[in-house]
PDB file of C-alpha atoms in Angstrom:
ATOM      1  CA  UNK M   1     -18.781   8.174  -6.435  1.00  0.00           C
ATOM      2  CA  UNK M   2     -22.160   7.201  -7.808  1.00  0.00           C
ATOM      3  CA  UNK M   3     -23.953   3.844  -7.869  1.00  0.00           C
ATOM      4  CA  UNK M   4     -22.341   2.791 -11.172  1.00  0.00           C
ATOM      5  CA  UNK M   5     -18.870   3.669  -9.858  1.00  0.00           C
ATOM      6  CA  UNK M   6     -19.473   1.501  -6.780  1.00  0.00           C
ATOM      7  CA  UNK M   7     -20.619  -1.416  -8.936  1.00  0.00           C
ATOM      8  CA  UNK M   8     -17.383  -1.133 -10.851  1.00  0.00           C
ATOM      9  CA  UNK M   9     -15.263  -0.787  -7.673  1.00  0.00           C
ATOM     10  CA  UNK M  10     -16.831  -3.970  -6.323  1.00  0.00           C
ATOM     11  CA  UNK M  11     -16.265  -5.798  -9.622  1.00  0.00           C
ATOM     12  CA  UNK M  12     -12.637  -4.596  -9.831  1.00  0.00           C
ATOM     13  CA  UNK M  13     -11.827  -5.997  -6.401  1.00  0.00           C
ATOM     14  CA  UNK M  14     -12.370  -9.483  -7.804  1.00  0.00           C
ATOM     15  CA  UNK M  15      -9.304  -8.870  -9.969  1.00  0.00           C
ATOM     16  CA  UNK M  16      -8.482  -8.135 -13.583  1.00  0.00           C
ATOM     17  CA  UNK M  17      -9.138 -11.363 -15.497  1.00  0.00           C
ATOM     18  CA  UNK M  18      -6.274 -12.999 -17.378  1.00  0.00           C
ATOM     19  CA  UNK M  19      -8.076 -13.220 -20.709  1.00  0.00           C
ATOM     20  CA  UNK M  20      -7.616 -11.262 -23.955  1.00  0.00           C
ATOM     21  CA  UNK M  21     -10.459  -8.795 -23.245  1.00  0.00           C
ATOM     22  CA  UNK M  22     -10.505  -8.409 -19.454  1.00  0.00           C
ATOM     23  CA  UNK M  23     -12.531  -5.182 -19.348  1.00  0.00           C
ATOM     24  CA  UNK M  24     -15.359  -6.788 -21.308  1.00  0.00           C
ATOM     25  CA  UNK M  25     -15.300  -9.590 -18.714  1.00  0.00           C
ATOM     26  CA  UNK M  26     -15.390  -7.079 -15.837  1.00  0.00           C
ATOM     27  CA  UNK M  27     -18.287  -5.388 -17.605  1.00  0.00           C
ATOM     28  CA  UNK M  28     -20.188  -8.707 -17.532  1.00  0.00           C
ATOM     29  CA  UNK M  29     -19.786  -8.725 -13.712  1.00  0.00           C
ATOM     30  CA  UNK M  30     -21.476  -5.352 -13.361  1.00  0.00           C
ATOM     31  CA  UNK M  31     -23.735  -4.931 -16.420  1.00  0.00           C
ATOM     32  CA  UNK M  32     -21.502  -2.409 -18.181  1.00  0.00           C
ATOM     33  CA  UNK M  33     -19.998  -2.522 -21.638  1.00  0.00           C
ATOM     34  CA  UNK M  34     -16.251  -2.663 -22.209  1.00  0.00           C
ATOM     35  CA  UNK M  35     -15.814   0.994 -23.157  1.00  0.00           C
ATOM     36  CA  UNK M  36     -17.786   2.221 -20.122  1.00  0.00           C
ATOM     37  CA  UNK M  37     -15.575   0.066 -17.869  1.00  0.00           C
ATOM     38  CA  UNK M  38     -12.441   1.584 -19.390  1.00  0.00           C
ATOM     39  CA  UNK M  39     -13.757   5.157 -19.196  1.00  0.00           C
ATOM     40  CA  UNK M  40     -14.899   4.753 -15.583  1.00  0.00           C
ATOM     41  CA  UNK M  41     -11.535   3.330 -14.520  1.00  0.00           C
ATOM     42  CA  UNK M  42      -9.817   6.316 -16.147  1.00  0.00           C
ATOM     43  CA  UNK M  43     -12.175   8.650 -14.287  1.00  0.00           C
ATOM     44  CA  UNK M  44     -11.524   6.926 -10.950  1.00  0.00           C
ATOM     45  CA  UNK M  45      -7.773   7.177 -11.579  1.00  0.00           C
ATOM     46  CA  UNK M  46      -7.997  10.899 -12.367  1.00  0.00           C
ATOM     47  CA  UNK M  47     -10.069  11.443  -9.205  1.00  0.00           C
ATOM     48  CA  UNK M  48      -7.472   9.590  -7.120  1.00  0.00           C
ATOM     49  CA  UNK M  49      -9.967   6.948  -5.987  1.00  0.00           C
ATOM     50  CA  UNK M  50      -7.725   4.444  -7.733  1.00  0.00           C
ATOM     51  CA  UNK M  51      -4.232   5.174  -6.430  1.00  0.00           C
ATOM     52  CA  UNK M  52      -2.463   2.604  -8.591  1.00  0.00           C
ATOM     53  CA  UNK M  53      -3.678   0.314 -11.337  1.00  0.00           C
ATOM     54  CA  UNK M  54      -1.537  -2.740 -11.842  1.00  0.00           C
ATOM     55  CA  UNK M  55      -0.213  -5.927 -10.307  1.00  0.00           C
ATOM     56  CA  UNK M  56       0.402  -6.093  -6.550  1.00  0.00           C
ATOM     57  CA  UNK M  57       3.621  -7.893  -5.768  1.00  0.00           C
ATOM     58  CA  UNK M  58       3.918 -10.484  -2.994  1.00  0.00           C
ATOM     59  CA  UNK M  59       7.331  -9.199  -2.026  1.00  0.00           C
ATOM     60  CA  UNK M  60       8.179 -12.070   0.255  1.00  0.00           C
ATOM     61  CA  UNK M  61       7.219 -14.679  -2.403  1.00  0.00           C
ATOM     62  CA  UNK M  62       9.199 -12.649  -4.898  1.00  0.00           C
ATOM     63  CA  UNK M  63      12.228 -13.197  -2.689  1.00  0.00           C
ATOM     64  CA  UNK M  64      12.619  -9.647  -1.489  1.00  0.00           C
ATOM     65  CA  UNK M  65      14.281  -9.875   1.901  1.00  0.00           C
ATOM     66  CA  UNK M  66      15.812  -7.564   4.465  1.00  0.00           C
ATOM     67  CA  UNK M  67      12.475  -5.896   5.128  1.00  0.00           C
ATOM     68  CA  UNK M  68      12.556  -3.745   8.206  1.00  0.00           C
ATOM     69  CA  UNK M  69      10.316  -1.194   9.843  1.00  0.00           C
ATOM     70  CA  UNK M  70      12.510   1.646  11.080  1.00  0.00           C
ATOM     71  CA  UNK M  71      11.018   4.008  13.629  1.00  0.00           C
ATOM     72  CA  UNK M  72      12.741   7.381  14.061  1.00  0.00           C
ATOM     73  CA  UNK M  73      12.532  10.003  16.765  1.00  0.00           C
ATOM     74  CA  UNK M  74      12.620  13.342  14.986  1.00  0.00           C
ATOM     75  CA  UNK M  75      12.237  16.791  16.534  1.00  0.00           C
ATOM     76  CA  UNK M  76       8.903  18.238  15.438  1.00  0.00           C
ATOM     77  CA  UNK M  77      10.416  21.096  13.456  1.00  0.00           C
ATOM     78  CA  UNK M  78      12.550  18.673  11.405  1.00  0.00           C
ATOM     79  CA  UNK M  79       9.900  16.036  10.609  1.00  0.00           C
ATOM     80  CA  UNK M  80       9.004  17.359   7.164  1.00  0.00           C
ATOM     81  CA  UNK M  81      12.611  17.779   6.027  1.00  0.00           C
ATOM     82  CA  UNK M  82      13.734  14.372   7.322  1.00  0.00           C
ATOM     83  CA  UNK M  83      10.630  12.667   5.922  1.00  0.00           C
ATOM     84  CA  UNK M  84      11.257  14.066   2.460  1.00  0.00           C
ATOM     85  CA  UNK M  85      14.846  12.839   2.438  1.00  0.00           C
ATOM     86  CA  UNK M  86      13.837   9.362   3.609  1.00  0.00           C
ATOM     87  CA  UNK M  87      10.868   9.199   1.227  1.00  0.00           C
ATOM     88  CA  UNK M  88      13.163   9.963  -1.718  1.00  0.00           C
ATOM     89  CA  UNK M  89      15.269   6.864  -1.024  1.00  0.00           C
ATOM     90  CA  UNK M  90      14.559   4.122  -3.576  1.00  0.00           C
ATOM     91  CA  UNK M  91      14.675   1.362  -0.965  1.00  0.00           C
ATOM     92  CA  UNK M  92      12.086   2.995   1.284  1.00  0.00           C
ATOM     93  CA  UNK M  93       8.511   2.188   0.299  1.00  0.00           C
ATOM     94  CA  UNK M  94       6.523   3.815   3.110  1.00  0.00           C
ATOM     95  CA  UNK M  95       7.143   6.902   5.194  1.00  0.00           C
ATOM     96  CA  UNK M  96       4.529   8.041   7.695  1.00  0.00           C
ATOM     97  CA  UNK M  97       4.322  10.369  10.625  1.00  0.00           C
ATOM     98  CA  UNK M  98       2.584   8.498  13.446  1.00  0.00           C
ATOM     99  CA  UNK M  99       2.317   9.048  17.196  1.00  0.00           C
ATOM    100  CA  UNK M 100       4.616   7.284  19.610  1.00  0.00           C
ATOM    101  CA  UNK M 101       3.461   5.744  22.907  1.00  0.00           C
ATOM    102  CA  UNK M 102       4.762   4.682  26.346  1.00  0.00           C
ATOM    103  CA  UNK M 103       8.318   3.404  25.941  1.00  0.00           C
ATOM    104  CA  UNK M 104       8.217   3.768  22.158  1.00  0.00           C
ATOM    105  CA  UNK M 105       8.673   7.510  21.532  1.00  0.00           C
ATOM    106  CA  UNK M 106       9.060   7.470  17.744  1.00  0.00           C
ATOM    107  CA  UNK M 107       7.172   9.702  15.357  1.00  0.00           C
ATOM    108  CA  UNK M 108       8.436   8.808  11.884  1.00  0.00           C
ATOM    109  CA  UNK M 109       7.916   5.275  10.547  1.00  0.00           C
ATOM    110  CA  UNK M 110       9.585   3.974   7.404  1.00  0.00           C
ATOM    111  CA  UNK M 111       9.566   0.615   5.646  1.00  0.00           C
ATOM    112  CA  UNK M 112      12.962  -0.342   4.223  1.00  0.00           C
ATOM    113  CA  UNK M 113      13.663  -3.185   1.782  1.00  0.00           C
ATOM    114  CA  UNK M 114      17.394  -3.697   1.954  1.00  0.00           C
ATOM    115  CA  UNK M 115      17.819  -7.178   0.480  1.00  0.00           C
ATOM    116  CA  UNK M 116      19.221  -8.818   3.604  1.00  0.00           C
ATOM    117  CA  UNK M 117      19.379  -8.300   7.360  1.00  0.00           C
ATOM    118  CA  UNK M 118      23.066  -7.246   7.210  1.00  0.00           C
ATOM    119  CA  UNK M 119      22.424  -4.767   4.403  1.00  0.00           C
ATOM    120  CA  UNK M 120      19.503  -3.372   6.396  1.00  0.00           C
ATOM    121  CA  UNK M 121      21.696  -2.575   9.414  1.00  0.00           C
ATOM    122  CA  UNK M 122      24.321  -0.956   7.173  1.00  0.00           C
ATOM    123  CA  UNK M 123      21.743   0.996   5.258  1.00  0.00           C
ATOM    124  CA  UNK M 124      20.030   2.335   8.377  1.00  0.00           C
ATOM    125  CA  UNK M 125      23.397   3.524   9.694  1.00  0.00           C
ATOM    126  CA  UNK M 126      23.913   5.367   6.418  1.00  0.00           C
ATOM    127  CA  UNK M 127      20.440   6.910   6.564  1.00  0.00           C
ATOM    128  CA  UNK M 128      20.914   7.949  10.168  1.00  0.00           C
ATOM    129  CA  UNK M 129      24.063   9.890   9.150  1.00  0.00           C
ATOM    130  CA  UNK M 130      22.314  11.308   6.097  1.00  0.00           C
ATOM    131  CA  UNK M 131      19.406  12.797   8.068  1.00  0.00           C
ATOM    132  CA  UNK M 132      21.403  13.379  11.280  1.00  0.00           C
ATOM    133  CA  UNK M 133      18.953  11.465  13.476  1.00  0.00           C
ATOM    134  CA  UNK M 134      20.495   9.211  16.084  1.00  0.00           C
ATOM    135  CA  UNK M 135      17.383   7.968  17.855  1.00  0.00           C
ATOM    136  CA  UNK M 136      15.780   5.135  15.965  1.00  0.00           C
ATOM    137  CA  UNK M 137      14.902   1.478  16.318  1.00  0.00           C
ATOM    138  CA  UNK M 138      14.877  -1.353  13.834  1.00  0.00           C
ATOM    139  CA  UNK M 139      11.975  -3.806  13.783  1.00  0.00           C
ATOM    140  CA  UNK M 140      12.953  -6.434  11.201  1.00  0.00           C
ATOM    141  CA  UNK M 141      10.216  -8.520   9.625  1.00  0.00           C
ATOM    142  CA  UNK M 142      10.391 -12.053  10.963  1.00  0.00           C
ATOM    143  CA  UNK M 143       7.300 -13.428   9.309  1.00  0.00           C
ATOM    144  CA  UNK M 144       4.315 -12.298   7.285  1.00  0.00           C
ATOM    145  CA  UNK M 145       1.256 -13.419   9.274  1.00  0.00           C
ATOM    146  CA  UNK M 146      -1.388 -12.040   6.939  1.00  0.00           C
ATOM    147  CA  UNK M 147      -1.439 -10.106   3.706  1.00  0.00           C
ATOM    148  CA  UNK M 148      -4.741  -9.246   2.081  1.00  0.00           C
ATOM    149  CA  UNK M 149      -6.464  -6.336   0.424  1.00  0.00           C
ATOM    150  CA  UNK M 150      -9.221  -4.364   2.114  1.00  0.00           C
ATOM    151  CA  UNK M 151     -12.754  -5.050   0.965  1.00  0.00           C
ATOM    152  CA  UNK M 152     -14.566  -1.863   0.018  1.00  0.00           C
ATOM    153  CA  UNK M 153     -18.341  -1.866  -0.159  1.00  0.00           C
ATOM    154  CA  UNK M 154     -20.672   0.973  -0.967  1.00  0.00           C
ATOM    155  CA  UNK M 155     -21.841   2.723   2.232  1.00  0.00           C
ATOM    156  CA  UNK M 156     -25.041   1.231   3.700  1.00  0.00           C
ATOM    157  CA  UNK M 157     -28.095   3.318   2.935  1.00  0.00           C
ATOM    158  CA  UNK M 158     -25.987   5.316   0.481  1.00  0.00           C
TER     159      UNK M 158
ATOM    160  CA  UNK J   1      11.457 -16.717 -12.680  1.00  0.00           C
ATOM    161  CA  UNK J   2      11.859 -16.486 -16.444  1.00  0.00           C
ATOM    162  CA  UNK J   3      13.386 -13.528 -18.187  1.00  0.00           C
ATOM    163  CA  UNK J   4       9.987 -12.704 -19.705  1.00  0.00           C
ATOM    164  CA  UNK J   5       8.424 -12.729 -16.225  1.00  0.00           C
ATOM    165  CA  UNK J   6      11.127 -10.408 -14.919  1.00  0.00           C
ATOM    166  CA  UNK J   7      10.497  -7.995 -17.819  1.00  0.00           C
ATOM    167  CA  UNK J   8       6.746  -8.210 -17.205  1.00  0.00           C
ATOM    168  CA  UNK J   9       7.116  -7.396 -13.514  1.00  0.00           C
ATOM    169  CA  UNK J  10       8.893  -4.197 -14.518  1.00  0.00           C
ATOM    170  CA  UNK J  11       5.901  -3.017 -16.536  1.00  0.00           C
ATOM    171  CA  UNK J  12       2.781  -4.365 -14.825  1.00  0.00           C
ATOM    172  CA  UNK J  13       3.008  -2.740 -11.397  1.00  0.00           C
ATOM    173  CA  UNK J  14       1.475   0.548 -12.507  1.00  0.00           C
ATOM    174  CA  UNK J  15      -0.177   2.154 -15.535  1.00  0.00           C
ATOM    175  CA  UNK J  16      -1.786  -1.103 -16.566  1.00  0.00           C
ATOM    176  CA  UNK J  17      -2.989  -0.457 -20.129  1.00  0.00           C
ATOM    177  CA  UNK J  18      -6.567   0.821 -20.292  1.00  0.00           C
ATOM    178  CA  UNK J  19      -7.392  -0.421 -23.784  1.00  0.00           C
ATOM    179  CA  UNK J  20      -9.577  -3.352 -24.896  1.00  0.00           C
ATOM    180  CA  UNK J  21      -6.568  -5.718 -25.226  1.00  0.00           C
ATOM    181  CA  UNK J  22      -4.131  -4.735 -22.461  1.00  0.00           C
ATOM    182  CA  UNK J  23      -2.119  -7.969 -22.631  1.00  0.00           C
ATOM    183  CA  UNK J  24      -1.454  -7.299 -26.322  1.00  0.00           C
ATOM    184  CA  UNK J  25      -0.009  -3.892 -25.362  1.00  0.00           C
ATOM    185  CA  UNK J  26       2.125  -5.462 -22.615  1.00  0.00           C
ATOM    186  CA  UNK J  27       3.268  -8.118 -25.081  1.00  0.00           C
ATOM    187  CA  UNK J  28       4.526  -5.390 -27.434  1.00  0.00           C
ATOM    188  CA  UNK J  29       6.352  -3.671 -24.547  1.00  0.00           C
ATOM    189  CA  UNK J  30       8.237  -6.828 -23.583  1.00  0.00           C
ATOM    190  CA  UNK J  31       8.685  -8.330 -27.046  1.00  0.00           C
ATOM    191  CA  UNK J  32       6.524 -11.437 -26.659  1.00  0.00           C
ATOM    192  CA  UNK J  33       3.149 -12.780 -27.779  1.00  0.00           C
ATOM    193  CA  UNK J  34      -0.172 -11.963 -26.100  1.00  0.00           C
ATOM    194  CA  UNK J  35      -0.889 -15.604 -25.199  1.00  0.00           C
ATOM    195  CA  UNK J  36       2.627 -16.020 -23.821  1.00  0.00           C
ATOM    196  CA  UNK J  37       2.194 -12.920 -21.629  1.00  0.00           C
ATOM    197  CA  UNK J  38      -1.128 -14.164 -20.246  1.00  0.00           C
ATOM    198  CA  UNK J  39       0.415 -17.554 -19.381  1.00  0.00           C
ATOM    199  CA  UNK J  40       3.468 -15.927 -17.774  1.00  0.00           C
ATOM    200  CA  UNK J  41       1.231 -13.726 -15.620  1.00  0.00           C
ATOM    201  CA  UNK J  42      -0.981 -16.691 -14.660  1.00  0.00           C
ATOM    202  CA  UNK J  43       2.120 -18.495 -13.428  1.00  0.00           C
ATOM    203  CA  UNK J  44       3.297 -15.479 -11.411  1.00  0.00           C
ATOM    204  CA  UNK J  45      -0.161 -15.221  -9.839  1.00  0.00           C
ATOM    205  CA  UNK J  46      -0.294 -18.955  -9.066  1.00  0.00           C
ATOM    206  CA  UNK J  47       3.056 -18.672  -7.273  1.00  0.00           C
ATOM    207  CA  UNK J  48       2.028 -15.602  -5.290  1.00  0.00           C
ATOM    208  CA  UNK J  49       4.775 -13.435  -6.797  1.00  0.00           C
ATOM    209  CA  UNK J  50       1.883 -11.395  -8.100  1.00  0.00           C
ATOM    210  CA  UNK J  51      -0.369 -11.283  -5.079  1.00  0.00           C
ATOM    211  CA  UNK J  52      -3.264  -9.757  -6.957  1.00  0.00           C
ATOM    212  CA  UNK J  53      -3.991  -8.149 -10.286  1.00  0.00           C
ATOM    213  CA  UNK J  54      -6.334  -5.401  -9.198  1.00  0.00           C
ATOM    214  CA  UNK J  55      -6.289  -1.681  -8.483  1.00  0.00           C
ATOM    215  CA  UNK J  56      -5.080  -0.132  -5.249  1.00  0.00           C
ATOM    216  CA  UNK J  57      -7.832   2.113  -3.950  1.00  0.00           C
ATOM    217  CA  UNK J  58      -7.357   5.191  -1.799  1.00  0.00           C
ATOM    218  CA  UNK J  59      -9.254   4.115   1.294  1.00  0.00           C
ATOM    219  CA  UNK J  60      -9.825   7.701   2.475  1.00  0.00           C
ATOM    220  CA  UNK J  61     -11.476   8.699  -0.802  1.00  0.00           C
ATOM    221  CA  UNK J  62     -13.837   5.775  -0.415  1.00  0.00           C
ATOM    222  CA  UNK J  63     -14.790   7.011   3.047  1.00  0.00           C
ATOM    223  CA  UNK J  64     -12.749   4.439   5.000  1.00  0.00           C
ATOM    224  CA  UNK J  65     -10.352   4.929   7.904  1.00  0.00           C
ATOM    225  CA  UNK J  66      -7.124   3.131   8.712  1.00  0.00           C
ATOM    226  CA  UNK J  67      -4.492   2.659  11.364  1.00  0.00           C
ATOM    227  CA  UNK J  68      -1.396   0.672  12.274  1.00  0.00           C
ATOM    228  CA  UNK J  69      -1.565  -1.235  15.550  1.00  0.00           C
ATOM    229  CA  UNK J  70       0.994  -3.050  17.633  1.00  0.00           C
ATOM    230  CA  UNK J  71       1.233  -5.218  20.717  1.00  0.00           C
ATOM    231  CA  UNK J  72       3.773  -7.155  22.690  1.00  0.00           C
ATOM    232  CA  UNK J  73       3.019 -10.875  22.655  1.00  0.00           C
ATOM    233  CA  UNK J  74       4.853 -13.609  24.567  1.00  0.00           C
ATOM    234  CA  UNK J  75       6.564 -15.940  22.084  1.00  0.00           C
ATOM    235  CA  UNK J  76       4.608 -19.017  23.158  1.00  0.00           C
ATOM    236  CA  UNK J  77       1.271 -17.261  22.507  1.00  0.00           C
ATOM    237  CA  UNK J  78       2.146 -15.795  19.149  1.00  0.00           C
ATOM    238  CA  UNK J  79       0.333 -18.298  16.900  1.00  0.00           C
ATOM    239  CA  UNK J  80      -2.819 -18.096  18.984  1.00  0.00           C
ATOM    240  CA  UNK J  81      -2.842 -14.286  19.104  1.00  0.00           C
ATOM    241  CA  UNK J  82      -2.027 -13.942  15.397  1.00  0.00           C
ATOM    242  CA  UNK J  83      -4.970 -16.223  14.571  1.00  0.00           C
ATOM    243  CA  UNK J  84      -7.347 -14.003  16.553  1.00  0.00           C
ATOM    244  CA  UNK J  85      -6.079 -10.821  14.895  1.00  0.00           C
ATOM    245  CA  UNK J  86      -6.231 -12.384  11.421  1.00  0.00           C
ATOM    246  CA  UNK J  87      -9.902 -13.329  11.860  1.00  0.00           C
ATOM    247  CA  UNK J  88     -10.938  -9.754  11.251  1.00  0.00           C
ATOM    248  CA  UNK J  89     -11.399  -8.756   7.583  1.00  0.00           C
ATOM    249  CA  UNK J  90     -10.474  -5.213   8.671  1.00  0.00           C
ATOM    250  CA  UNK J  91      -6.949  -6.509   9.338  1.00  0.00           C
ATOM    251  CA  UNK J  92      -5.208  -6.341   5.983  1.00  0.00           C
ATOM    252  CA  UNK J  93      -1.559  -6.911   6.909  1.00  0.00           C
ATOM    253  CA  UNK J  94      -0.072  -8.590   9.962  1.00  0.00           C
ATOM    254  CA  UNK J  95       3.654  -9.024  10.574  1.00  0.00           C
ATOM    255  CA  UNK J  96       5.820 -10.543  13.269  1.00  0.00           C
ATOM    256  CA  UNK J  97       8.850  -8.340  13.997  1.00  0.00           C
ATOM    257  CA  UNK J  98      12.029  -8.874  15.984  1.00  0.00           C
ATOM    258  CA  UNK J  99      11.361  -6.471  18.853  1.00  0.00           C
ATOM    259  CA  UNK J 100       9.545  -6.461  22.178  1.00  0.00           C
ATOM    260  CA  UNK J 101       6.626  -5.003  20.186  1.00  0.00           C
ATOM    261  CA  UNK J 102       6.563  -8.022  17.983  1.00  0.00           C
ATOM    262  CA  UNK J 103       3.154  -7.974  16.296  1.00  0.00           C
ATOM    263  CA  UNK J 104       2.264  -5.139  13.931  1.00  0.00           C
ATOM    264  CA  UNK J 105      -0.962  -5.070  11.959  1.00  0.00           C
ATOM    265  CA  UNK J 106      -2.710  -2.667   9.646  1.00  0.00           C
ATOM    266  CA  UNK J 107      -6.469  -2.155   9.665  1.00  0.00           C
ATOM    267  CA  UNK J 108      -8.875  -0.518   7.224  1.00  0.00           C
ATOM    268  CA  UNK J 109     -12.462  -0.037   8.409  1.00  0.00           C
ATOM    269  CA  UNK J 110     -15.594   1.744   7.263  1.00  0.00           C
ATOM    270  CA  UNK J 111     -15.766   4.031  10.309  1.00  0.00           C
ATOM    271  CA  UNK J 112     -13.843   5.108  13.401  1.00  0.00           C
ATOM    272  CA  UNK J 113     -16.469   3.321  15.510  1.00  0.00           C
ATOM    273  CA  UNK J 114     -15.888   0.040  13.702  1.00  0.00           C
ATOM    274  CA  UNK J 115     -12.103   0.509  13.956  1.00  0.00           C
ATOM    275  CA  UNK J 116     -12.296   1.168  17.702  1.00  0.00           C
ATOM    276  CA  UNK J 117     -14.611  -1.810  18.186  1.00  0.00           C
ATOM    277  CA  UNK J 118     -12.249  -4.189  16.348  1.00  0.00           C
ATOM    278  CA  UNK J 119      -9.208  -2.947  18.287  1.00  0.00           C
ATOM    279  CA  UNK J 120     -11.101  -3.240  21.573  1.00  0.00           C
ATOM    280  CA  UNK J 121     -12.197  -6.780  20.773  1.00  0.00           C
ATOM    281  CA  UNK J 122      -8.671  -7.811  19.792  1.00  0.00           C
ATOM    282  CA  UNK J 123      -7.304  -6.383  23.046  1.00  0.00           C
ATOM    283  CA  UNK J 124      -9.965  -8.141  25.139  1.00  0.00           C
ATOM    284  CA  UNK J 125      -9.729 -11.491  23.376  1.00  0.00           C
ATOM    285  CA  UNK J 126      -5.930 -11.648  23.284  1.00  0.00           C
ATOM    286  CA  UNK J 127      -5.310 -10.631  26.906  1.00  0.00           C
ATOM    287  CA  UNK J 128      -1.778  -9.504  26.067  1.00  0.00           C
ATOM    288  CA  UNK J 129      -1.923  -6.029  27.475  1.00  0.00           C
ATOM    289  CA  UNK J 130      -2.619  -2.924  25.426  1.00  0.00           C
ATOM    290  CA  UNK J 131      -3.107  -2.782  21.688  1.00  0.00           C
ATOM    291  CA  UNK J 132      -1.580   0.527  20.594  1.00  0.00           C
ATOM    292  CA  UNK J 133      -3.148   2.312  17.632  1.00  0.00           C
ATOM    293  CA  UNK J 134      -0.830   4.567  15.632  1.00  0.00           C
ATOM    294  CA  UNK J 135      -2.893   6.327  12.957  1.00  0.00           C
ATOM    295  CA  UNK J 136      -0.991   8.167  10.238  1.00  0.00           C
ATOM    296  CA  UNK J 137      -0.792  11.893  10.876  1.00  0.00           C
ATOM    297  CA  UNK J 138       0.990  12.606   7.623  1.00  0.00           C
ATOM    298  CA  UNK J 139       1.822  10.309   4.718  1.00  0.00           C
ATOM    299  CA  UNK J 140       5.085  11.135   2.974  1.00  0.00           C
ATOM    300  CA  UNK J 141       5.394   8.043   0.831  1.00  0.00           C
ATOM    301  CA  UNK J 142       3.188   5.140  -0.013  1.00  0.00           C
ATOM    302  CA  UNK J 143       4.496   3.790  -3.232  1.00  0.00           C
ATOM    303  CA  UNK J 144       5.243   0.137  -3.296  1.00  0.00           C
ATOM    304  CA  UNK J 145       6.844  -0.530  -6.655  1.00  0.00           C
ATOM    305  CA  UNK J 146       9.639  -3.059  -6.808  1.00  0.00           C
ATOM    306  CA  UNK J 147      12.511  -3.126  -9.276  1.00  0.00           C
ATOM    307  CA  UNK J 148      13.019  -6.597 -10.714  1.00  0.00           C
ATOM    308  CA  UNK J 149      15.826  -5.589 -13.061  1.00  0.00           C
ATOM    309  CA  UNK J 150      18.321  -6.905 -10.549  1.00  0.00           C
ATOM    310  CA  UNK J 151      17.240  -9.105  -7.638  1.00  0.00           C
ATOM    311  CA  UNK J 152      14.041  -7.205  -6.926  1.00  0.00           C
ATOM    312  CA  UNK J 153      15.340  -4.022  -5.358  1.00  0.00           C
ATOM    313  CA  UNK J 154      12.760  -1.431  -4.266  1.00  0.00           C
ATOM    314  CA  UNK J 155      12.433   1.095  -7.118  1.00  0.00           C
TER     315      UNK J 155
END
């Protein structure tokens, strides 16, 4: 990541303009021509700095309901196997191993989008049978309190 | 949502065309005009169905750190506590959940020190007991792409 890359990263965070030649417009924000903008984005994608390049959906505004965080308690030696099965489910968007704490001893955290609260309960029962894990808890989304994107700035003094 | 918008949502979530006229390319993919596509996307953005048209960056590759935090907040203090948490730009997502641990928020910060400082401040200011930090040890899936072909199923 050099200086020019950071200028582009900062310009990209303002969004892709909705005009016929958006990359030329982005280039105006960071003193780069259209083709350099396009080539640098491709480079950042190849390097994995850009994980995804496209529109971010507001899933709640888009009417996607039945969103539930499901926390599973999985024996250490089975975590990888169970995680891969859960991660391959089309209605699971996130699957992370995280530490548990106090009275919350779960180590695998998944985000499920089931369509409705009833479907979520049904679906979790199904998944529990599928991966043979009986210790889990459902934490349904009640309300989205904040949804924003992180702001990335070039490191100070860098 | 119009049929065109539904078709657009299927193709704009990833692999956004990297050519001088990307909306022209999208227009060809969905069988519409470039102007029409731009207007349809503007409407989706205005309504928040498209939250943002911008890349998703890998925070770790940019030198940032992240965690998921949770706390247990009495119902009557929820608005007040949520407002405090939301003040911090490091807090990207914040959700109320139906559980005794009812507030869950994600943070992305430029250093572990900054992350710890923000969490400490939130804990002190909210006076709701501990804020638990659950950093990811392994990531098995982080791919939020929704299927709008029928009722917006996760794809």
